Coordinates of C-alpha atoms and ligand atoms in Angstrom, one line a residue:
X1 CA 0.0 0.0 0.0
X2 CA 1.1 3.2 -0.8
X3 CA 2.1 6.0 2.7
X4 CA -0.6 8.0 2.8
X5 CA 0.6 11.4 3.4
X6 CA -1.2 14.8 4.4
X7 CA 0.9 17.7 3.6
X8 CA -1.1 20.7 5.4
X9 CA -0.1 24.1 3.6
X10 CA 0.6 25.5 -0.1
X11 CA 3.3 27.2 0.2
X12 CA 6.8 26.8 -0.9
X13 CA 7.8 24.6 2.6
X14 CA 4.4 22.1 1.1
X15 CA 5.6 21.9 -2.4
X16 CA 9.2 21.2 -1.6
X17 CA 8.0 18.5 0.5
X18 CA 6.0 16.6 -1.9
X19 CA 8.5 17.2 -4.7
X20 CA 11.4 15.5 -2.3
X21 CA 8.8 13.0 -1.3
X22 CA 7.8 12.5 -5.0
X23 CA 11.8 12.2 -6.1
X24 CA 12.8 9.5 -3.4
X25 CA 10.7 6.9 -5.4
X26 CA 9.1 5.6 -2.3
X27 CA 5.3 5.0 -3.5
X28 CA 3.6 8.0 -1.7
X29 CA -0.2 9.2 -1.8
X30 CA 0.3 12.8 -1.2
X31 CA -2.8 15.3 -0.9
X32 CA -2.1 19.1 -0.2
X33 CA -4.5 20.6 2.1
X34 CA -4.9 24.4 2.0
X35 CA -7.2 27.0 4.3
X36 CA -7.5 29.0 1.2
X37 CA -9.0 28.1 -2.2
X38 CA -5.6 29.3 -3.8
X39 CA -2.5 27.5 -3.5
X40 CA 1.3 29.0 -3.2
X41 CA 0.7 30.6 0.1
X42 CA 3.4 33.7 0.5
X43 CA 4.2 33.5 -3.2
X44 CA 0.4 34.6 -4.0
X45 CA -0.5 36.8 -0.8
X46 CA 3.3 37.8 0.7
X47 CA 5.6 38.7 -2.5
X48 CA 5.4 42.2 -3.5
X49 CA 2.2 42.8 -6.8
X50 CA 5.4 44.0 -8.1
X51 CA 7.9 41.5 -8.2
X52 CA 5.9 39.1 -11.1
X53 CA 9.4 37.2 -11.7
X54 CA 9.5 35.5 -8.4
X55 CA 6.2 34.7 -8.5
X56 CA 6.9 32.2 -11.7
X57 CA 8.5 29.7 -8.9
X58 CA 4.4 28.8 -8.8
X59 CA 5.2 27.3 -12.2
X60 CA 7.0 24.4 -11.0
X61 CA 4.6 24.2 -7.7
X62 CA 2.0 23.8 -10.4
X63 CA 3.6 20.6 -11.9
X64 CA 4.3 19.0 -8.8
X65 CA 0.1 19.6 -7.8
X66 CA -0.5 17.8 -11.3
X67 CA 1.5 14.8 -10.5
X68 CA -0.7 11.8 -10.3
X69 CA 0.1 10.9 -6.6
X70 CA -0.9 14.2 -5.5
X71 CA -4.1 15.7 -5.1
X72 CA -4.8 19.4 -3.7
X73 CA -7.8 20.1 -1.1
X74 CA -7.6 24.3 -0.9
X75 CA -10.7 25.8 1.3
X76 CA -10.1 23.0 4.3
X77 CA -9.0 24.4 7.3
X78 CA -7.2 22.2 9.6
X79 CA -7.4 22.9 13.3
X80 CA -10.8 24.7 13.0
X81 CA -12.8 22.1 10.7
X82 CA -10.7 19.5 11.2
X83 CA -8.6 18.5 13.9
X84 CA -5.0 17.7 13.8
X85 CA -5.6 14.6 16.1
X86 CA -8.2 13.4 13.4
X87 CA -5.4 14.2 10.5
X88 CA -2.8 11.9 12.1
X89 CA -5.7 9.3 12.6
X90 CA -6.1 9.6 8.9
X91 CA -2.5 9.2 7.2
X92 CA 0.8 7.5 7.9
X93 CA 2.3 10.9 7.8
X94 CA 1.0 14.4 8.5
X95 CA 3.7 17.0 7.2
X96 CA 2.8 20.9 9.1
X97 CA 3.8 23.6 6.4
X98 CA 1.4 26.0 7.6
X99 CA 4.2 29.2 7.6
X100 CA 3.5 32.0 9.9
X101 CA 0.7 34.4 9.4
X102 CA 0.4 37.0 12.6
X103 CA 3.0 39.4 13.2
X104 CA 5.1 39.5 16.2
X105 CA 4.2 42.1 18.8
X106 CA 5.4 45.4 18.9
X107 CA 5.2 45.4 22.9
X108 CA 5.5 49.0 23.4
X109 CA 2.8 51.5 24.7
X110 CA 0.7 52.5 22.1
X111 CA 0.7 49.3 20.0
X112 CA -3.1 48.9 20.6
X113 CA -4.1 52.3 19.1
X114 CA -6.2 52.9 15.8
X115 CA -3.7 52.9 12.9
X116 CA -1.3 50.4 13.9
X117 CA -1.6 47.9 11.6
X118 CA 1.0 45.0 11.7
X119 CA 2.5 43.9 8.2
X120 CA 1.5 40.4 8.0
X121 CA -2.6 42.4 7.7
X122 CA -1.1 44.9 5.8
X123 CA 0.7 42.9 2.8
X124 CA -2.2 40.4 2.9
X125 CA -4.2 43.6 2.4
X126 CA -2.8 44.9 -0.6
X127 CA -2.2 41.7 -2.2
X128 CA -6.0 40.7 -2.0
X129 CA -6.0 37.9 0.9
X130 CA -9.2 37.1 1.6
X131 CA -8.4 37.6 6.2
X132 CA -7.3 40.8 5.2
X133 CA -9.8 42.2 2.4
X134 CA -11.9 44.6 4.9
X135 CA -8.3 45.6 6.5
X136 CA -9.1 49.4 5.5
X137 CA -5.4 50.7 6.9
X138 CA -5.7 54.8 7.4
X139 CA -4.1 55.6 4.2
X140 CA -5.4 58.9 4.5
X141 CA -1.9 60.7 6.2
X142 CA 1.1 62.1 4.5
X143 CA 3.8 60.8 6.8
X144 CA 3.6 56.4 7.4
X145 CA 6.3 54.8 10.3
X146 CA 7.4 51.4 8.8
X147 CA 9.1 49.6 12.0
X148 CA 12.0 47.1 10.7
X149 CA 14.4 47.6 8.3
X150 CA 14.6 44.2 6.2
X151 CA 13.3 43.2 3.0
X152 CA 9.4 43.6 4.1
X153 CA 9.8 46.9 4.8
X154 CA 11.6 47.8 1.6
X155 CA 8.7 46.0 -0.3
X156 CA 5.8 48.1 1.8
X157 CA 7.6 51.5 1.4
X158 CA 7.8 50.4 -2.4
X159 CA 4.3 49.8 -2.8
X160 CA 3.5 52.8 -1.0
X161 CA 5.6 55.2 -3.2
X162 CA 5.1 53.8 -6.5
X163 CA 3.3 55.6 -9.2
X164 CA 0.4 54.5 -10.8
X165 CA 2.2 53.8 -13.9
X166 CA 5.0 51.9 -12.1
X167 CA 2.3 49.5 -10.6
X168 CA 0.1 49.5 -13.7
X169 CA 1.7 45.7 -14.8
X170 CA 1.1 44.4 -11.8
X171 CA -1.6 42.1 -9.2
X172 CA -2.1 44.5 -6.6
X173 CA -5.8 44.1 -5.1
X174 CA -7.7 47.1 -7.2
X175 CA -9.2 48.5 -3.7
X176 CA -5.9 48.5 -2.3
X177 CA -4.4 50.6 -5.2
X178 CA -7.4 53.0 -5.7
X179 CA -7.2 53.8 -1.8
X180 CA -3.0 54.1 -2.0
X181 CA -2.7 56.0 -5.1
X182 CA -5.7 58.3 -3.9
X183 CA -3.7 58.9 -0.3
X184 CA -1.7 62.1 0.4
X185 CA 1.3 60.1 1.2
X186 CA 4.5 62.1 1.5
X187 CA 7.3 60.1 3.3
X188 CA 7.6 57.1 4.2
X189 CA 10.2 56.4 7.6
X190 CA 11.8 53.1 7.4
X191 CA 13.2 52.9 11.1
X192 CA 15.0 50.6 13.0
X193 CA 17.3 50.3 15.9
X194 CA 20.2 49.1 14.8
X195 CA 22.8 50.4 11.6
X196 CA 23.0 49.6 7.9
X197 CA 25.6 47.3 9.2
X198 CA 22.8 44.9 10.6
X199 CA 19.9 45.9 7.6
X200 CA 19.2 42.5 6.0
X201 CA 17.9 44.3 3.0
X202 CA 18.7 42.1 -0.3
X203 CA 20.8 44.4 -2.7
X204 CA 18.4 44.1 -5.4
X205 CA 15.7 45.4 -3.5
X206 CA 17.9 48.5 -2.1
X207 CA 18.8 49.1 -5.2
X208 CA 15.4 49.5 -6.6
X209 CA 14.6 52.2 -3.9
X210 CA 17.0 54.6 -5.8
X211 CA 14.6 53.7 -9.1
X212 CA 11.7 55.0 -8.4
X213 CA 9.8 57.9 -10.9
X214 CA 8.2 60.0 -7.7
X215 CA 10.1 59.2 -4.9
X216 CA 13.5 59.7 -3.5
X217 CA 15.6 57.7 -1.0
X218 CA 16.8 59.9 2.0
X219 CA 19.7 58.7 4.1
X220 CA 21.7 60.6 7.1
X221 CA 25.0 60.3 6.0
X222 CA 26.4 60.3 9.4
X223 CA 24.5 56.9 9.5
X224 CA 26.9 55.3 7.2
X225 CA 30.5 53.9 8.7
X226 CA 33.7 54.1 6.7
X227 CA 34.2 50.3 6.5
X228 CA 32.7 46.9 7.2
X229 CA 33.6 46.4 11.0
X230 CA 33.0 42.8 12.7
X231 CA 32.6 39.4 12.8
X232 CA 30.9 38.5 9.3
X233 CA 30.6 35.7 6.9
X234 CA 32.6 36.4 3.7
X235 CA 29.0 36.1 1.8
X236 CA 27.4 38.5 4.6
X237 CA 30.6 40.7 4.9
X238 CA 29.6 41.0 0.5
X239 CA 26.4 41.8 1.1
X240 CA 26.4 44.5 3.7
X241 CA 29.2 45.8 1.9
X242 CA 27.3 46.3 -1.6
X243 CA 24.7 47.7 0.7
X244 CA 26.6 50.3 2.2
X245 CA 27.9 51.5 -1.6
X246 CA 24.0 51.9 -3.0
X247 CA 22.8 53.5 0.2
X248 CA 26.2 55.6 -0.5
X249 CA 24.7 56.3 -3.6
X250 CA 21.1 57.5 -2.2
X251 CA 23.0 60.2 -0.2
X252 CA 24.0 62.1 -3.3
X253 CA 20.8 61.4 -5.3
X254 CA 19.3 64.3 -5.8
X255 CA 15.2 64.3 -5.2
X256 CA 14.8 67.4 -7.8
X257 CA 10.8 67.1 -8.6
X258 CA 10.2 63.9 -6.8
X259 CA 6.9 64.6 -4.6
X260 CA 7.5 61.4 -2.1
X261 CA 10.5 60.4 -0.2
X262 CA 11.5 57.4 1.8
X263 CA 14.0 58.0 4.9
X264 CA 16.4 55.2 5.8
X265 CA 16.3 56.0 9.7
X266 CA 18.9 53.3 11.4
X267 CA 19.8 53.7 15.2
X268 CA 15.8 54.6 16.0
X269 CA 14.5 52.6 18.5
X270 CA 10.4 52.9 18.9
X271 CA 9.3 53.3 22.8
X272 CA 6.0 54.3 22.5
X273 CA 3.5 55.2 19.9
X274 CA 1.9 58.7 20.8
X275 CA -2.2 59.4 20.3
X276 CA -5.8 59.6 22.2
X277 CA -7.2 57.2 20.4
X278 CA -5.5 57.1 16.6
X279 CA -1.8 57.4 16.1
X280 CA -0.2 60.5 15.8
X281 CA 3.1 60.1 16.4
X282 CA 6.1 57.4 16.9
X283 CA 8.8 58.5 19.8
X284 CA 11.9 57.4 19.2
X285 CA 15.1 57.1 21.2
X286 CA 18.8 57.2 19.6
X287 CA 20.8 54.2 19.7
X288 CA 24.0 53.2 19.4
X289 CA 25.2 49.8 18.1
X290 CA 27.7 47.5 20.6
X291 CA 28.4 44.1 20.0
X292 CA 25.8 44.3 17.2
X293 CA 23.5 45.1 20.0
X294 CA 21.3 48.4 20.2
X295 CA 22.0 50.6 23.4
X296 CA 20.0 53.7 24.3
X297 CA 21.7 57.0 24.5
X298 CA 18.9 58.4 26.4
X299 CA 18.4 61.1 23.2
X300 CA 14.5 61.2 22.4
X301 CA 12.6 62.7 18.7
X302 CA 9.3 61.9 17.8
X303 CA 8.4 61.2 13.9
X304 CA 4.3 62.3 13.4
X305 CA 2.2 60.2 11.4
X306 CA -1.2 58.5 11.0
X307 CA -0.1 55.0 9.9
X308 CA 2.2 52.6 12.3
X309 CA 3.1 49.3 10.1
X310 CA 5.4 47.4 12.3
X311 CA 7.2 45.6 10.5
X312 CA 9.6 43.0 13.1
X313 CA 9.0 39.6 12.2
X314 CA 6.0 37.1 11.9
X315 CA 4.8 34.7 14.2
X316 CA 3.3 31.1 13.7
X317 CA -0.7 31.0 14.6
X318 CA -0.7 27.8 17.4
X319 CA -2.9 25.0 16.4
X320 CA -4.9 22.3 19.1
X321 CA -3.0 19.5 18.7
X322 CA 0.5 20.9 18.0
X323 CA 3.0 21.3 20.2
X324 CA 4.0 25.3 20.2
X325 CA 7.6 27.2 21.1
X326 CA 5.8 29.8 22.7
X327 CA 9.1 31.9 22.8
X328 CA 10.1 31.0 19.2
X329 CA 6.7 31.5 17.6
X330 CA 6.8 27.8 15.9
X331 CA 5.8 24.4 16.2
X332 CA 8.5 22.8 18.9
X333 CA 10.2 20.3 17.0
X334 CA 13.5 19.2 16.1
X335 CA 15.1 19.1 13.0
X336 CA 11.5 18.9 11.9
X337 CA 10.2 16.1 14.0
X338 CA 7.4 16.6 15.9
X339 CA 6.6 13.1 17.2
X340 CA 6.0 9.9 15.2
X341 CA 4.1 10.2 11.9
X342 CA 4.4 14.4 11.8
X343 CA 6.5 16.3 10.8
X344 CA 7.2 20.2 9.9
X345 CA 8.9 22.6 7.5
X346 CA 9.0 25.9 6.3
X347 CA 8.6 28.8 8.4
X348 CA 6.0 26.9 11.0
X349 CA 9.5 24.4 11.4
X350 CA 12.3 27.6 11.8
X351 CA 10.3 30.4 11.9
X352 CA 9.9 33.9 9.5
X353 CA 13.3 34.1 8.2
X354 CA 15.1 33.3 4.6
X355 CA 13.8 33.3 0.9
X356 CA 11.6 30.8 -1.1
X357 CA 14.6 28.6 -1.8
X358 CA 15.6 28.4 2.0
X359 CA 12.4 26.2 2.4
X360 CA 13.9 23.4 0.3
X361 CA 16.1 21.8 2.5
X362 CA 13.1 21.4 4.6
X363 CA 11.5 19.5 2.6
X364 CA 14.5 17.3 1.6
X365 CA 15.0 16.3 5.3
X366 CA 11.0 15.5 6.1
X367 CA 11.6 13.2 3.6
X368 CA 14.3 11.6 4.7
X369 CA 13.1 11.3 8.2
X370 CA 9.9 9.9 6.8
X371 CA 11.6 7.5 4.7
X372 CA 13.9 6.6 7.8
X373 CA 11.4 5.8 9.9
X374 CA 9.3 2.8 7.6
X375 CA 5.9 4.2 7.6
X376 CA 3.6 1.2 7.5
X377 CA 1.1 2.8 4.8
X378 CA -1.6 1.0 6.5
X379 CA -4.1 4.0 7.2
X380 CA -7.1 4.9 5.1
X381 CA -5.7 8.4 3.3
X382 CA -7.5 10.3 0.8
X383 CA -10.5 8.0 0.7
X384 CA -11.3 8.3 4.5
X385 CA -10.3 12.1 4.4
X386 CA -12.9 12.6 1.3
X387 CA -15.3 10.5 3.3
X388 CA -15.0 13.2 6.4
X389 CA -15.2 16.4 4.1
X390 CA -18.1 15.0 2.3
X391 CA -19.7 14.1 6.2
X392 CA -19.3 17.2 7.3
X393 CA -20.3 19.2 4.3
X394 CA -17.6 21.1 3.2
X395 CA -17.2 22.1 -0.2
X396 CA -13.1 21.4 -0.5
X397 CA -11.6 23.1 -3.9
X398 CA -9.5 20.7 -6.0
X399 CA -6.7 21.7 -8.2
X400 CA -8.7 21.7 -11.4
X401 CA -11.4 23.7 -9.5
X402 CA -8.2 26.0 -8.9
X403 CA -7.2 26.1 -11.9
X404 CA -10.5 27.5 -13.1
X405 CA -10.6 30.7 -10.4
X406 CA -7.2 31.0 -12.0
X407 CA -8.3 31.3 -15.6
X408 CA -11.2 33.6 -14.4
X409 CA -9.0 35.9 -13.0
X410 CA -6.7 36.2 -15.5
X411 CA -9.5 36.8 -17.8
X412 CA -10.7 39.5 -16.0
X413 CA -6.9 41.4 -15.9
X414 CA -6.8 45.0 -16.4
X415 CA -4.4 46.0 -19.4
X416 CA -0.9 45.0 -19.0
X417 CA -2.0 42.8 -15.4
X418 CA -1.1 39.5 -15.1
X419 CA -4.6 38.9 -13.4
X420 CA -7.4 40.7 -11.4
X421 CA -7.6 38.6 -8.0
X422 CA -11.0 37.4 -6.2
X423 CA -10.1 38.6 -2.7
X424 CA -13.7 36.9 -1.2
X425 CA -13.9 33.0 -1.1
X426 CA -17.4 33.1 -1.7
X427 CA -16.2 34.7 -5.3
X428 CA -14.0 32.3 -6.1
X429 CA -16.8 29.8 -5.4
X430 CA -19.0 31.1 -7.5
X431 CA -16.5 30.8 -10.2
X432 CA -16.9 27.3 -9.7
X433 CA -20.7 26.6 -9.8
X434 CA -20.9 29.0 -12.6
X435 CA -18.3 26.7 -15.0
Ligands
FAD501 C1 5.8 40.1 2.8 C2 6.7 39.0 2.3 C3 7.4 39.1 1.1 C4 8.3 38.1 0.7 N1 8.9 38.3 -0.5 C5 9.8 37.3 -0.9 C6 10.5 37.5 -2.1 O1 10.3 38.5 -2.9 N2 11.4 36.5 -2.5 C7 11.6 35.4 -1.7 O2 12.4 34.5 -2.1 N3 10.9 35.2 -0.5 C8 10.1 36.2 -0.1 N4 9.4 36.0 1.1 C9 9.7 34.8 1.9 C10 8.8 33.6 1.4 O3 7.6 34.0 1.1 C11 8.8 32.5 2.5 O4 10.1 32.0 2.7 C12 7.9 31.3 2.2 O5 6.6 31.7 1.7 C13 7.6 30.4 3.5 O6 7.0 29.3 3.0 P1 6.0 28.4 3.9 O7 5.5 27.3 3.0 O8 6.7 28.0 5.2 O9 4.8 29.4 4.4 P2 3.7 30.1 3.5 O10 4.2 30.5 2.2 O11 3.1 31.1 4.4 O12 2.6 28.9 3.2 C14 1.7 28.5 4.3 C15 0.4 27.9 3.7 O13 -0.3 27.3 4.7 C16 -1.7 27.6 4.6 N5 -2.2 27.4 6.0 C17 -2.0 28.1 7.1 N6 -2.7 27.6 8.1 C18 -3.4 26.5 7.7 C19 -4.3 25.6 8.3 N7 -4.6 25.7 9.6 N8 -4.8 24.7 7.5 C20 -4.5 24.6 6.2 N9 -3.7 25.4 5.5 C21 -3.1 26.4 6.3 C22 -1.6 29.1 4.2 O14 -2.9 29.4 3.6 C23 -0.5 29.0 3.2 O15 -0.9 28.7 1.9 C24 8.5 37.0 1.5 C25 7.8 36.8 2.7 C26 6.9 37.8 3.1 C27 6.2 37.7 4.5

């Protein structure tokens, strides 16, 4: 009998796991089980409407879904309609690739007021995510505080500052770019408590902040040191070091008719967001960086604004039935074992950090451990898992259903769009009954 195996997630982390599962030859029954109706997770509702290319990875996602051991179930939530317990009563092997959708608190004063609104809500947002649809951020301020200084940031300030023509070939949700491109924006503060030493921006994406038609990069000069100082890796010592030459460059741009700007403030640690009930300010105090660590001086400013977007890190959402790192923000596991017969990878396995490709090894070593430890393949699978969706009446979305809202919304694209995304699930259903 073939291993009956429940991969539980979309995303990259899911797809490499099927793929290495798929490759070792072992005779697997894989279905991939997704909350949403759309597979791909981050690659469809995290990366940037702008950054099309590295959304093509879905291409090779999409081969592996057509395989003919694997079947996709999108629209099944696991944990709320069915439990985890029930999942591992089901298969031989239940893989968690579930990724980390809530953002890590801020856990300052202020963090609860109107206009905070953490980046995992506010990417989903403008990238159409069904959770995050009816978000309705307060666009409607010229000055926006974007806490963190890594990659997410730079995409958010991007999207922010873009012109309508620079985001007219792309899949941004149509509410979300009516309301931005309608907003008085002005500046947008990138700030974080440590140096350009410690950014983890990608150089490509830096880069790109010195492109833009209407907006200008701003960066305190006095921010930038000399030289690369401490302990680096030669690959990390190249990377900060390209860094510190583009944001070099972004001194002497000059911003000449550019209307919007984007300010690179390192060594600003947040304390407290300021307001009665909505934000109208951020408080910051100076830092200095030791040991790569920040240290207060004690020196105070304040940056106003109407939008807070904290942008520090995601956080895995704990499921009954999975044992959770509290402190960590994952599943507690090791090396991707979480007891016998489940398993995890992706960001739910290490938490938030690294690109798509950093998800693969996960997926290589779930299946070896699998393979290692001789699953009997002597549980019901797929037929017994149809058998419980059909009992408890829920409509699951299979990949040609997928395919289908996929071909609708590419239909309806705007000129030069790659596709006009259904943001309701109850749109994307009715896709279905209608074809
Ligand atoms: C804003 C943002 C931008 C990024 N941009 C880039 C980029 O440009 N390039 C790059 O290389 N990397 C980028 N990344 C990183 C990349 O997206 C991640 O490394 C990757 O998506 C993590 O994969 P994952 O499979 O662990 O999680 P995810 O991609 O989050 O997939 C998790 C899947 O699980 C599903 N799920 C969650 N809970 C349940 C449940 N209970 N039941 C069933 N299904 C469930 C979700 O719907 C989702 O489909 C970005 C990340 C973010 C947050």
């Amino acid at each position: 009998m073939a291993i009956s195996v429940a991969i539980v997630g979309s995303g990259p982390a899911g797809f490499y796991s099927a793929e290495a599962l798929l490759k070792s030859g072992a005779n697997v029954a894989i279905d991939i089980i997704d909350c949403l109706p759309t597979p791909y997770g981050l690659i469809r509702s995290g990366v940037a409407p702008d950054h099309a290319k590295t959304k093509n990875v879905a291409r090779a996602y999409e081969k592996i879904a057509l395989d003919e051991r694997v079947r996709f179930f999108g629209n099944v939530e696991i944990g709320r309609d069915i439990a985890v317990s029930a999942m591992r009563d089901l298969y031989d092997v239940v893989v968690l690739a579930v990724g980390a959708s809530r953002d890590r608190d801020l856990g300052i004063p202020g963090s609860e007021l109107e206009g905070v609104v953490g980046v995992a809500g506010f990417v989903g947002w403008y990238n159409g995510h069904p959770d995050f649809r009816d978000l309705a951020p307060p666009l409607d301020t010229e000055n926006v505080v974007v806490i963190g200084i890594g990659n997410v940031a730079v995409d958010v300030a991007r999207v922010l500052t873009k012109t309508p023509a620079e985001m007219a070939g792309t899949d941004i949700a149509d509410y979300a770019s009516t309301v931005i491109f309608g907003s008085p924006i002005r500046a947008v503060h990138m700030a974080g408590r440590r140096g350009p030493l410690e950014a983890r921006f990608t150089n490509v994406e830096l880069r790109e902040m010195g492109r833009l038609e209407d907006c200008a990069p701003i960066v305190d000069p006095k921010a930038l040191p000399k030289e690369v100082t401490g302990e680096h890796s030669e690959r990390d010592r190249r990377l900060i070091e390209r860094n510190l030459a583009t944001l070099r460059e972004f001194v002497s741009i000059e911003p000449g008719k550019r209307s919007k700007r984007v300010h690179f403030d390192f060594f600003s640690n947040p304390v407290e967001i300021l307001g009665n009930t909505n934000v109208e300010a951020v408080k910051f105090e100076r830092t200095i960086v030791e040991n790569g660590r920040a240290v207060g001086t004690g020196k105070f400013f304040e940056i106003p604004c109407g939008l807070v977007i904290p942008a520090i890190g995601y956080y895995s959402q704990a499921i009954e039935g999975v044992p959770f790192d509290e402190r960590a923000g994952r599943a507690a596991n090791k090396d991707g074992f979480i007891d016998d017969g489940f398993y995890c990878v992706g960001w739910i396995k290490r938490g938030p950090s690294g690109v798509i490709g950093s998800n693969k090894p996960d997926g290589t070593r779930a299946a070896e451990l699998i393979l290692e430890s001789f699953p009997r393949g002597d549980k019901p699978g797929r037929r017994a898992f149809e058998a419980l969706l059909a009992e408890k009446n829920i409509r699951a979305v299979s990949f040609a259903d997928w395919q289908k809202i996929d071909a609708a919304e590419i239909a309806n694209a705007g000129p030069g769009a790659p596709r006009r995304k259904f943001t309701r699930i109850a749109d994307m259903l009715t896709v279905l009954e209608e074809g």
